[in-house]
Amino acid sequence: ARELSQGRVEACRILPADAPFTVAPGVSHHHDSRGEFARQYGGEEGAAFVVRPDGYLSACLRPPTVGELKEA
């Protein structure tokens, strides 16, 4: 996302509480320890969410494609 947006978009991984930690250079991560994000937003493996600067959800892509990310 960062590369496609020429640095205007930041990426962050939301992981289930039991997910093993794997390093992804330059990408921050958060553990959804109580499953709240997954319940509220329908988060599932491979989903991508685009959040606007004002905090509102702009898009939910399952699975995301380059074209959809560019449009979001």
CSV table of N, CA and C in Angstrom, one decimal, residues 17-55:
chain,number,residue,atom,x,y,z
A,17,ALA,N,-4.9,-12.9,18.5
A,17,ALA,CA,-4.1,-13.1,19.7
A,17,ALA,C,-3.1,-14.2,19.7
A,18,ASP,N,-3.5,-15.3,19.1
A,18,ASP,CA,-2.7,-16.5,19.1
A,18,ASP,C,-1.8,-16.6,17.9
A,19,ALA,N,-1.7,-15.6,17.0
A,19,ALA,CA,-0.9,-15.6,15.8
A,19,ALA,C,0.6,-15.5,16.2
A,20,PRO,N,1.4,-16.3,15.6
A,20,PRO,CA,2.9,-16.2,15.9
A,20,PRO,C,3.4,-14.8,15.3
A,21,PHE,N,4.3,-14.3,16.0
A,21,PHE,CA,4.9,-13.0,15.5
A,21,PHE,C,5.9,-13.3,14.4
A,22,THR,N,5.7,-12.7,13.3
A,22,THR,CA,6.7,-12.7,12.2
A,22,THR,C,7.1,-11.3,11.8
A,23,VAL,N,8.3,-11.1,11.6
A,23,VAL,CA,8.8,-9.7,11.3
A,23,VAL,C,8.4,-9.3,9.8
A,24,ALA,N,7.8,-8.2,9.7
A,24,ALA,CA,7.5,-7.6,8.4
A,24,ALA,C,8.2,-6.2,8.4
A,25,PRO,N,9.4,-6.1,7.9
A,25,PRO,CA,10.1,-4.8,8.0
A,25,PRO,C,9.2,-3.6,7.5
A,26,GLY,N,9.2,-2.6,8.4
A,26,GLY,CA,8.4,-1.4,8.0
A,26,GLY,C,6.9,-1.4,8.2
A,27,VAL,N,6.4,-2.5,8.8
A,27,VAL,CA,5.0,-2.7,9.0
A,27,VAL,C,4.7,-2.9,10.4
A,28,SER,N,4.0,-2.0,11.1
A,28,SER,CA,3.6,-2.2,12.5
A,28,SER,C,2.5,-3.3,12.6
A,29,HIS,N,2.3,-3.8,13.8
A,29,HIS,CA,1.3,-4.8,14.0
A,29,HIS,C,0.6,-4.6,15.3
A,30,HIS,N,-0.6,-5.1,15.4
A,30,HIS,CA,-1.4,-5.0,16.7
A,30,HIS,C,-2.0,-6.4,16.8
A,31,HIS,N,-2.1,-6.9,18.0
A,31,HIS,CA,-2.8,-8.2,18.3
A,31,HIS,C,-4.2,-7.9,18.8
A,32,ASP,N,-5.1,-8.5,18.1
A,32,ASP,CA,-6.6,-8.4,18.4
A,32,ASP,C,-6.8,-9.4,19.5
A,33,SER,N,-6.3,-9.1,20.7
A,33,SER,CA,-6.3,-10.1,21.8
A,33,SER,C,-7.7,-10.5,22.3
A,34,ARG,N,-8.7,-9.7,22.1
A,34,ARG,CA,-10.1,-10.2,22.5
A,34,ARG,C,-11.0,-10.4,21.3
A,35,GLY,N,-10.4,-10.3,20.1
A,35,GLY,CA,-11.2,-10.6,18.9
A,35,GLY,C,-12.2,-9.5,18.5
A,36,GLU,N,-12.1,-8.4,19.2
A,36,GLU,CA,-13.1,-7.3,18.9
A,36,GLU,C,-13.0,-6.8,17.5
A,37,PHE,N,-11.8,-6.6,17.0
A,37,PHE,CA,-11.7,-6.0,15.6
A,37,PHE,C,-12.4,-7.0,14.6
A,38,ALA,N,-12.0,-8.3,14.8
A,38,ALA,CA,-12.6,-9.3,13.9
A,38,ALA,C,-14.1,-9.3,14.0
A,39,ARG,N,-14.7,-9.3,15.2
A,39,ARG,CA,-16.1,-9.3,15.3
A,39,ARG,C,-16.8,-8.0,14.7
A,40,GLN,N,-16.2,-6.9,15.0
A,40,GLN,CA,-16.9,-5.6,14.5
A,40,GLN,C,-16.7,-5.4,13.1
A,41,TYR,N,-15.6,-5.8,12.5
A,41,TYR,CA,-15.3,-5.4,11.1
A,41,TYR,C,-15.3,-6.7,10.2
A,42,GLY,N,-15.6,-7.8,10.7
A,42,GLY,CA,-15.6,-9.0,9.9
A,42,GLY,C,-14.2,-9.4,9.4
A,43,GLY,N,-13.2,-9.1,10.2
A,43,GLY,CA,-11.8,-9.3,9.8
A,43,GLY,C,-11.6,-10.8,9.6
A,44,GLU,N,-10.9,-11.2,8.6
A,44,GLU,CA,-10.6,-12.6,8.3
A,44,GLU,C,-9.2,-12.6,7.6
A,45,GLU,N,-8.6,-13.7,7.6
A,45,GLU,CA,-7.3,-13.8,6.9
A,45,GLU,C,-7.4,-13.3,5.5
A,46,GLY,N,-6.5,-12.4,5.1
A,46,GLY,CA,-6.4,-11.9,3.8
A,46,GLY,C,-7.2,-10.7,3.5
A,47,ALA,N,-8.0,-10.2,4.5
A,47,ALA,CA,-8.8,-9.0,4.3
A,47,ALA,C,-7.9,-7.8,4.4
A,48,ALA,N,-8.2,-6.7,3.7
A,48,ALA,CA,-7.5,-5.4,3.8
A,48,ALA,C,-8.6,-4.4,4.1
A,49,PHE,N,-8.3,-3.5,5.0
A,49,PHE,CA,-9.2,-2.4,5.3
A,49,PHE,C,-8.4,-1.1,5.0
A,50,VAL,N,-9.1,-0.1,4.4
A,50,VAL,CA,-8.6,1.2,4.2
A,50,VAL,C,-9.3,2.2,5.1
A,51,VAL,N,-8.5,2.8,6.0
A,51,VAL,CA,-9.1,3.7,7.0
A,51,VAL,C,-8.6,5.1,6.6
A,52,ARG,N,-9.6,6.0,6.5
A,52,ARG,CA,-9.3,7.4,6.1
A,52,ARG,C,-8.6,8.1,7.2
A,53,PRO,N,-8.0,9.2,6.9
A,53,PRO,CA,-7.3,10.0,8.0
A,53,PRO,C,-8.2,10.4,9.2
A,54,ASP,N,-9.5,10.6,8.9
A,54,ASP,CA,-10.4,11.0,10.0
A,54,ASP,C,-10.9,9.8,10.8
A,55,GLY,N,-10.4,8.6,10.5
A,55,GLY,CA,-10.7,7.4,11.2
A,55,GLY,C,-11.9,6.5,10.7
